[in-house]
Every structure is written in structure tokens, then in C-alpha cells.
GROMACS .gro file of C-alpha atoms in nm:
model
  175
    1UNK     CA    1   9.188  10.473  13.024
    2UNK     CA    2   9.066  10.378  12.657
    3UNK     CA    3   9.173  10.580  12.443
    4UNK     CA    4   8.956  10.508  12.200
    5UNK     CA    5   9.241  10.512  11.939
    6UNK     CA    6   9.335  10.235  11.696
    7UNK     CA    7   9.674  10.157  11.576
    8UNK     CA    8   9.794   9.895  11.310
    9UNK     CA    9  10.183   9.810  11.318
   10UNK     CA   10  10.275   9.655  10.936
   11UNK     CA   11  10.552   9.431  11.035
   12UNK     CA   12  10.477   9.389  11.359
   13UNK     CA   13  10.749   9.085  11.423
   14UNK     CA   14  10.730   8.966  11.735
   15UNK     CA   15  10.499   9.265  11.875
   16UNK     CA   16  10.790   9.445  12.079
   17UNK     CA   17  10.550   9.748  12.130
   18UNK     CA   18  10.193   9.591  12.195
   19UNK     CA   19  10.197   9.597  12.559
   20UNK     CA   20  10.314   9.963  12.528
   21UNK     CA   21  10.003   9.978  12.317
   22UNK     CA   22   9.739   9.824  12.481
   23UNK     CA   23   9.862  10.003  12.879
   24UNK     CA   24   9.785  10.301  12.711
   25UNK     CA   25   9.427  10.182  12.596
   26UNK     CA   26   9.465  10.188  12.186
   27UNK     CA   27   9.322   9.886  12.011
   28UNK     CA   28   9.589   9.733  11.873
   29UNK     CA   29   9.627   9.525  11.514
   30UNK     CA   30   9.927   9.345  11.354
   31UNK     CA   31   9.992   9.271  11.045
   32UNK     CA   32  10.279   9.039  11.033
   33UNK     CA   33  10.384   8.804  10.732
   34UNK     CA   34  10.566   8.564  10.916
   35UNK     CA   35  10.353   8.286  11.031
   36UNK     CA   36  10.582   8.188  11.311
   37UNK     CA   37  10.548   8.593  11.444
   38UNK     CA   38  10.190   8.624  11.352
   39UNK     CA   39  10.148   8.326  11.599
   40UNK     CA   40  10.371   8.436  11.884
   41UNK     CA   41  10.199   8.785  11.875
   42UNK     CA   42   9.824   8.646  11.887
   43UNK     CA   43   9.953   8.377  12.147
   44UNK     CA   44  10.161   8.629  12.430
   45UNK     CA   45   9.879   8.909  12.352
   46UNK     CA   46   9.583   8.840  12.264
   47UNK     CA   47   9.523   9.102  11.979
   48UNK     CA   48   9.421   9.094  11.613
   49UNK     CA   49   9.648   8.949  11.431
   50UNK     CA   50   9.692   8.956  11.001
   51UNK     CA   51   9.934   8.701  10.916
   52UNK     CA   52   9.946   8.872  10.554
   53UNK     CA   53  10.228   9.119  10.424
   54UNK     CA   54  10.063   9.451  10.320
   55UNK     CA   55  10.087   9.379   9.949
   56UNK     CA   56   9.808   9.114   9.985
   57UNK     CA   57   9.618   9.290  10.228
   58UNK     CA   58   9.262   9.292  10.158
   59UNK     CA   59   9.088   9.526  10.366
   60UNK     CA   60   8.878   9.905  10.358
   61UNK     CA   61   8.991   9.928  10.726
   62UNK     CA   62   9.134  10.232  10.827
   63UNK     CA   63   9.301  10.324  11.181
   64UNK     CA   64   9.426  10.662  11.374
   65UNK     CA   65   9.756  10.531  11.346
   66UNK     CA   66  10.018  10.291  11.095
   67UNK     CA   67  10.338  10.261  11.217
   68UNK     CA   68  10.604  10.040  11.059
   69UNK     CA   69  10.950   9.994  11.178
   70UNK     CA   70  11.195   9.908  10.969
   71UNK     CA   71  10.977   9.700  10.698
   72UNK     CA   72  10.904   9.922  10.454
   73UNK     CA   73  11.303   9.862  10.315
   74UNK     CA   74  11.213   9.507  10.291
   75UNK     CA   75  10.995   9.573  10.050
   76UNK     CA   76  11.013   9.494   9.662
   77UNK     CA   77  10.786   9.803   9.566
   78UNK     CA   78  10.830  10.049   9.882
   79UNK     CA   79  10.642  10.332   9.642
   80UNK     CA   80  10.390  10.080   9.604
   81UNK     CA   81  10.355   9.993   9.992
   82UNK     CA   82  10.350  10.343  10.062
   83UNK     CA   83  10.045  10.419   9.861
   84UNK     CA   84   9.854  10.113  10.021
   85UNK     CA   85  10.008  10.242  10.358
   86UNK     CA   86   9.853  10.606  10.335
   87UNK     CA   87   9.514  10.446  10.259
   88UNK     CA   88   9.486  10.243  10.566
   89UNK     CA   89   9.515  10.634  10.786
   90UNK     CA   90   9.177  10.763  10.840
   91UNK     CA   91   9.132  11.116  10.787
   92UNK     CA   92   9.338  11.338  11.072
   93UNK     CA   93   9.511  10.994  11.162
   94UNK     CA   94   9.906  10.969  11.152
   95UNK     CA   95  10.115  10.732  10.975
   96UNK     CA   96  10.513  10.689  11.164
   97UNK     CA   97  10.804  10.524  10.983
   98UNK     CA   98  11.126  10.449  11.113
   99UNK     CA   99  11.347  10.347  10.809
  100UNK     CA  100  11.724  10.304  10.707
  101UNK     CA  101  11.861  10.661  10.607
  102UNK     CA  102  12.002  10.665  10.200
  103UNK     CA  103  12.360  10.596  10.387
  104UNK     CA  104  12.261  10.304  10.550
  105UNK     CA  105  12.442  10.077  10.274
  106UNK     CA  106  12.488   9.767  10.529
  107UNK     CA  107  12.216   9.580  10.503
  108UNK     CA  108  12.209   9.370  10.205
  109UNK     CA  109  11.858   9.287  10.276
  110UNK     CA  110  11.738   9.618  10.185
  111UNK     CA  111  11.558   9.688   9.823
  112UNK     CA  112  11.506  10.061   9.953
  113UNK     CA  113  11.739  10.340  10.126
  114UNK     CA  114  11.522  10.674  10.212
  115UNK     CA  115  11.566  11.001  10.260
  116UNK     CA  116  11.274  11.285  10.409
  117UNK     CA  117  11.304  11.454  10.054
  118UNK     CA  118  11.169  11.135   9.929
  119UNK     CA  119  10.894  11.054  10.184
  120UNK     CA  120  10.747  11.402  10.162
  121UNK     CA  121  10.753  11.377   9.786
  122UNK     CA  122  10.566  11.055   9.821
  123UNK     CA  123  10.279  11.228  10.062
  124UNK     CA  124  10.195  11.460   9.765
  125UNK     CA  125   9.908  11.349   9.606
  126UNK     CA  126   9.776  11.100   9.907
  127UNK     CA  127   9.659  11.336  10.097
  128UNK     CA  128   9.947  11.337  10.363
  129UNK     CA  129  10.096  11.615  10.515
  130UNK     CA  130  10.447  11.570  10.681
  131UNK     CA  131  10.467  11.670  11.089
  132UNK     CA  132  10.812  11.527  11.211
  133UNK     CA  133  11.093  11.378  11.094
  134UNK     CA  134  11.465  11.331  11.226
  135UNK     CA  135  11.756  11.108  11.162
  136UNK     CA  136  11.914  10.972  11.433
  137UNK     CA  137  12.225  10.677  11.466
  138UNK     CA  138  12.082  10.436  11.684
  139UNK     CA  139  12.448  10.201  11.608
  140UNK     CA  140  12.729  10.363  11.498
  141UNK     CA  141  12.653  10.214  11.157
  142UNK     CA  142  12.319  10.209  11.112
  143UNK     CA  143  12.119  10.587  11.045
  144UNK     CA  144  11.765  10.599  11.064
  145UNK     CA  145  11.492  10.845  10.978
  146UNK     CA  146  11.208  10.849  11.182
  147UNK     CA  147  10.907  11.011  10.974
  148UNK     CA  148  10.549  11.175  11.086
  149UNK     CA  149  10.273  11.278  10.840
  150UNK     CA  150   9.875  11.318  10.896
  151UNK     CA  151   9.615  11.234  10.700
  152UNK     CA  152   9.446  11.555  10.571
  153UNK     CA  153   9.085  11.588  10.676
  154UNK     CA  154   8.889  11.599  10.999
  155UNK     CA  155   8.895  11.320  11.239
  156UNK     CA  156   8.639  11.046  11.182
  157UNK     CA  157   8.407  11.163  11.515
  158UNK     CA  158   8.289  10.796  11.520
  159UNK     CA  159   8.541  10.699  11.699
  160UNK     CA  160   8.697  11.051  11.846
  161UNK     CA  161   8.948  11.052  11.585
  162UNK     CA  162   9.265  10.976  11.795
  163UNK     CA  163   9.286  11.322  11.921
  164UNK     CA  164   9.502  11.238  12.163
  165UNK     CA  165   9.746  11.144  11.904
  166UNK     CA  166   9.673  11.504  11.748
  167UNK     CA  167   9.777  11.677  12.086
  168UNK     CA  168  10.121  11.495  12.128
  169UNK     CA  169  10.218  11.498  11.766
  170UNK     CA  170  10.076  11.869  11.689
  171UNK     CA  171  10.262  12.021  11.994
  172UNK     CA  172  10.627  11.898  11.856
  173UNK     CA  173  10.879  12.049  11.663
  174UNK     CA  174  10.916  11.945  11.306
  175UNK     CA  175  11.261  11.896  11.320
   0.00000   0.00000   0.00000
């Protein structure tokens, strides 16, 4: 059943969660700055594909739903990204991190450790509200915060505004 629900995943890699994606009827976009990924994801699934990292991005396209996985910490100006992230969310559309926690010290190819304090500091001002978040240790040495906020205003009735998204995300416990 289509959803009639967009998503775009910024750092998509090797598009792990597309077919999760597209079973479930969203229309799916990557944008990936790898050109070996970029290729591999267009190749095995047939979607959009923006081989581009979201600094350069050059587009007034908005979706229901931006989710990035562990890229924002990759990022030279996270504060930055997060700004051009937020604008890509159409109004009463979500926006889903899952990022290294400020303990997460490992990595040495991380600019940026987070914490929710920060993220919901960041939403003020750009219109986003934080739903969810929760930190959870995937490996025993690597903590991750997995963050929810909405884009305040009504859903874009063009294109029925996601609200299936709404329903599973509105239902759930903030912490």
C-alpha cells in the first residue's frame, strides 16, 4: 500500500534500509557522497539517488521524513548540517538521527560527539519540536542517541502529509 510518504536518508551508504522503505510504500531518496555507494544504491534499487554530501546540496525539496544514521558526526560543521537538515522536513514531517553519544570518544573519525541537550537546543529557532529520544549501547563501546523532532506546522495536504508517520511517532513515549 503507498503510503504516499517520502523519505530522504543523508548518508545513505550502501542503502541498508531502502527495501525496508520501499515494502512499506514511501518514496524513497538518497543522498550519498560516495560515488562508489551512490552507484551501488541506484544499481540494486532503483531509487533516486544524489551523489552529493548535504553541504552542496542544491535543492527547495522537502520530504515527510530525513533520517541520517551516523553521518551527521562526520561532518566538519554538524550545526551547519543541521540547519540545512531541518529545512529539507516539510511542515508536520519528522527528522530521525541516530548519532554517537558525547562518550563515544572511539572513533577518531568523528568532528562531533552529541548529547539530547544539544539537539533540542539546536531545534530552537528551526521550527522543530523534539518527540523521542533515547540512548542506547548497541556495542559495548559504542553509545548512541537516537533523536525524533517534527517540523512545526500542518502537514502539506498535497501529498497527505505522512500521517502515518504522525500516528506511530505521536503515540510513543518521549523517553
Amino acid at each position: 500500500r503507498n503510503l504516499g510518504t517520502t523519505v530522504l536518508e543523508v548518508g545513505a551508504g550502501i542503502g541498508r534500509l531502502v527495501p525496508l522503505f520501499l515494502r512499506s510504500g514511501w518514496r524513497y531518496t538518497a543522498l550519498e557522497p560516495s560515488r562508489w555507494a551512490a552507484d551501488f544504491v541506484f544499481n540494486a534499487f532503483n531509487v533516486p539517488v544524489i551523489n552529493q554530501g548535504l553541504e552542496q546540496l542544491d535543492t527547495e525539496a522537502t520530504f515527510d521524513l530525513v533520517l541520517s544514521l551516523h553521518a551527521l558526526e562526520h561532518m566538519a560543521r554538524a550545526d551547519h548540517a543541521f540547519v540545512r537538515l531541518a529545512s529539507l522536513i516539510r511542515p508536520g514531517g519528522y527528522l530521525c538521527l541516530v548519532l554517537p553519544d558525547r562518550e563515544d570518544l572511539f572513533n577518531v573519525d568523528h568532528h562531533w560527539f552529541f548529547d539530547e541537550s544539544v539537539l533540542a537546543a539546536w531545534c530552537t529557532g528551526l521550527g522543530l519540536s523534539p518527540v523521542a529520544s533515547a540512548r542506547l549501547r548497541p556495542v559495548p563501546i559504542q553509545d548512541n542517541i537516537y533523536f525524533v523532532a517534527r517540523k512545526i506546522g500542518p502537514p502539506d495536504s498535497a501529498t497527505g502529509g505522512g500521517s502515518s508517520v504522525h500516528r506511530d511517532f505521536d503515540n510513543r513515549d518521549t523517553r
